[in-house]
mmCIF file of C-alpha atoms in Angstrom:
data_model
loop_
_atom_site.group_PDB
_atom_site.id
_atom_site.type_symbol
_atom_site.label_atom_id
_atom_site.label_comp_id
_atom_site.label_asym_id
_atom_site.label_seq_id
_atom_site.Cartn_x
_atom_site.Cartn_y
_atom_site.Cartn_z
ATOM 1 C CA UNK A 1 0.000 0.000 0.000
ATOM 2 C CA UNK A 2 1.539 3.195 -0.890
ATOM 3 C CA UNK A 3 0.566 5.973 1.516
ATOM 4 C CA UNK A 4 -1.116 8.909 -0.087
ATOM 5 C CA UNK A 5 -1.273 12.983 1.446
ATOM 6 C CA UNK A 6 -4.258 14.472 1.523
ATOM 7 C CA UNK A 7 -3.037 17.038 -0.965
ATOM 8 C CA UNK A 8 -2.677 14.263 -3.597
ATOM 9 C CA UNK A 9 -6.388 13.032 -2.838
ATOM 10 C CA UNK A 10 -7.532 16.185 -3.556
ATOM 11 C CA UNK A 11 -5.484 16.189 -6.974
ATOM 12 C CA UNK A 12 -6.504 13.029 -8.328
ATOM 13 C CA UNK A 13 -8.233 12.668 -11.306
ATOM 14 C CA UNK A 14 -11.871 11.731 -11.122
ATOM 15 C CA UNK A 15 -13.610 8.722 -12.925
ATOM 16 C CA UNK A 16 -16.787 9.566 -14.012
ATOM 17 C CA UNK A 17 -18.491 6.132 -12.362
ATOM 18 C CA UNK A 18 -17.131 7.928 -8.808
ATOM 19 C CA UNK A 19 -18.544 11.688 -10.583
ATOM 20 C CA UNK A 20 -22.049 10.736 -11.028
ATOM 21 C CA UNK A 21 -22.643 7.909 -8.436
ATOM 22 C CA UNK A 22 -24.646 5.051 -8.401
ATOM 23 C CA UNK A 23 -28.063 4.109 -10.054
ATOM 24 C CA UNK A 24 -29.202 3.829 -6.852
ATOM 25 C CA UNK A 25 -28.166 6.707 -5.529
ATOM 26 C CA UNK A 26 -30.524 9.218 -8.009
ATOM 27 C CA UNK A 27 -33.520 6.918 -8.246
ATOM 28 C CA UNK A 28 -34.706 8.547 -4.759
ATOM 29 C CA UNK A 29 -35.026 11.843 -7.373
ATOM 30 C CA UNK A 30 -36.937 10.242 -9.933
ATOM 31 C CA UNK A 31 -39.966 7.825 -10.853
ATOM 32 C CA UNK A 32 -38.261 5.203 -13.401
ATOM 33 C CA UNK A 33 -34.813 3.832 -12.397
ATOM 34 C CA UNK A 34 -31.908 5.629 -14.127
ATOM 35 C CA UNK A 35 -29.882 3.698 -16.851
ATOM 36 C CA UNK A 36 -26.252 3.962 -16.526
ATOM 37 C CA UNK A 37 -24.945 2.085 -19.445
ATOM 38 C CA UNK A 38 -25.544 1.248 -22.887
ATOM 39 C CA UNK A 39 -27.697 -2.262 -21.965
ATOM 40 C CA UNK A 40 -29.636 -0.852 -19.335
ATOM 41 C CA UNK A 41 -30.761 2.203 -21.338
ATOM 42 C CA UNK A 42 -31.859 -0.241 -24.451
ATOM 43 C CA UNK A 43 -33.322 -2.587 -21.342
ATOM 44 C CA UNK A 44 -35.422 0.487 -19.835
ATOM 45 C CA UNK A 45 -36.451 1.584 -23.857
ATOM 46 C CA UNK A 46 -37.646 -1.757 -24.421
ATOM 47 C CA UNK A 47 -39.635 -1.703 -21.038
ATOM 48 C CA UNK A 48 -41.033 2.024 -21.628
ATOM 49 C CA UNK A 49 -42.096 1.102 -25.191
ATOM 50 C CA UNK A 50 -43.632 -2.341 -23.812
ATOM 51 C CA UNK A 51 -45.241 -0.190 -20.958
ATOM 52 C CA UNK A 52 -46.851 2.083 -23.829
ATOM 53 C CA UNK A 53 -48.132 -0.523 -25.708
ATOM 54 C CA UNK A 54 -50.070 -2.288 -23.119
ATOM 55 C CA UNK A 55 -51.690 0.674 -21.779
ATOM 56 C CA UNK A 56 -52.943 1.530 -25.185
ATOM 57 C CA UNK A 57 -54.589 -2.174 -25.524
ATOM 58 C CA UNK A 58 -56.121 -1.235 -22.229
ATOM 59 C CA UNK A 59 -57.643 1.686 -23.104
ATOM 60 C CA UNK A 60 -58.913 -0.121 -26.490
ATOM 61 C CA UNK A 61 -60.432 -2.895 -24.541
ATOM 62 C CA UNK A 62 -62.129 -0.333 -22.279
ATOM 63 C CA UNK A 63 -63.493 1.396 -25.173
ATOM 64 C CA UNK A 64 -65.312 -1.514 -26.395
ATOM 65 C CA UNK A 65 -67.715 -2.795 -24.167
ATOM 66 C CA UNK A 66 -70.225 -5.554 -24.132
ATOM 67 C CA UNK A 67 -73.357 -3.789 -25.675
ATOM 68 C CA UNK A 68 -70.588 -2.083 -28.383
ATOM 69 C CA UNK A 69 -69.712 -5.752 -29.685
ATOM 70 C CA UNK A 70 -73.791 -7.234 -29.462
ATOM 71 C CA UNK A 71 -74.524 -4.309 -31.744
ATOM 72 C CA UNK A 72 -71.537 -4.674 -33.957
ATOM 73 C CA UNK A 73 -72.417 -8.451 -34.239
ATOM 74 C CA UNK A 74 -75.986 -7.651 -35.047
ATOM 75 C CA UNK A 75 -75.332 -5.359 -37.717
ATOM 76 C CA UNK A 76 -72.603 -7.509 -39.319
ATOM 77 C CA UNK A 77 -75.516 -9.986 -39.375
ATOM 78 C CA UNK A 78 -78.190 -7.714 -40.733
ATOM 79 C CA UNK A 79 -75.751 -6.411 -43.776
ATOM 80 C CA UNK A 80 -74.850 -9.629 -44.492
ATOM 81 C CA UNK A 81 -78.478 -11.160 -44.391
ATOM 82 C CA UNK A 82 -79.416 -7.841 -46.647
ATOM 83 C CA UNK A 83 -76.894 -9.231 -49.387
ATOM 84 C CA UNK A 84 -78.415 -12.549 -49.749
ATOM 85 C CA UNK A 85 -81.670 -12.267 -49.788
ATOM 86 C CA UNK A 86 -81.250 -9.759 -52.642
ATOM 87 C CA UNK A 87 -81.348 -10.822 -56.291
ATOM 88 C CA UNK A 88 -78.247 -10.844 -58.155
ATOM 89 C CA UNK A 89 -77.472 -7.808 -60.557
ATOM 90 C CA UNK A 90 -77.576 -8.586 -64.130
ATOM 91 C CA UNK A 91 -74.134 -8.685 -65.502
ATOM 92 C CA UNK A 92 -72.743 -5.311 -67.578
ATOM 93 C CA UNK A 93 -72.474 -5.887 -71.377
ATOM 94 C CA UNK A 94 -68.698 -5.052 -72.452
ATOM 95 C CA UNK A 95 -67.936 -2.896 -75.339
ATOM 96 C CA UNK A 96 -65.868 -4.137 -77.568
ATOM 97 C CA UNK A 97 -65.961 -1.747 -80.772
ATOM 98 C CA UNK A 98 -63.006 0.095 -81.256
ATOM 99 C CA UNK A 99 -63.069 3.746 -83.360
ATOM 100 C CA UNK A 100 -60.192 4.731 -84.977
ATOM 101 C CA UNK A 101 -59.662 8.281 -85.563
ATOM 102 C CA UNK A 102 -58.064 9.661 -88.687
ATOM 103 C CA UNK A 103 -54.727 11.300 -88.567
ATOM 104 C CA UNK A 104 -54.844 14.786 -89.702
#
């Protein structure tokens, strides 16, 4: 162990892990843990994005409720119902004469 004056502690340089501290340390500040790192910030993107996603199925879900889908169902039914018991159209006759115009 080499002994070291407390002028030289003063001196030394600073990594930046002992500059801005532990995770831990600044989640107390904040809602969402802090990523520190290249992994966790990709982990805690991933998470966010999978957060966002399932609270926009829930709001979806809420959205529809039971009566929304009966009626839904029933009108599906009705239209389709409506298309068969119509008769069929008559099928278009297709032109086939062709005019050719003189060149001037």
């Amino acid at each position: 162990v080499i002994p070291v004056s407390g002028k030289q502690l003063e001196s030394r340089l600073v990594r930046e892990d002992d500059e801005t501290g532990d995770a831990e340390e600044l989640e107390q500040y904040v809602e969402e843990k802090v990523a520190l790192g290249k992994k966790a910030e990709k982990e805690q993107k991933r998470l966010r994005k999978a957060g966002i996603e399932e609270r926009i199925m829930e709001v979806d879900f809420e959205e529809e409720d039971d009566e929304y889908i009966q009626w839904e169902m029933e009108a599906i039914k009705k239209g389709g119902h409506i298309l068969h018991s119509l008769p069929p159209l008559p099928p278009k006759p297709f032109k086939t004469t062709l005019s050719v115009d003189p060149v001037p």
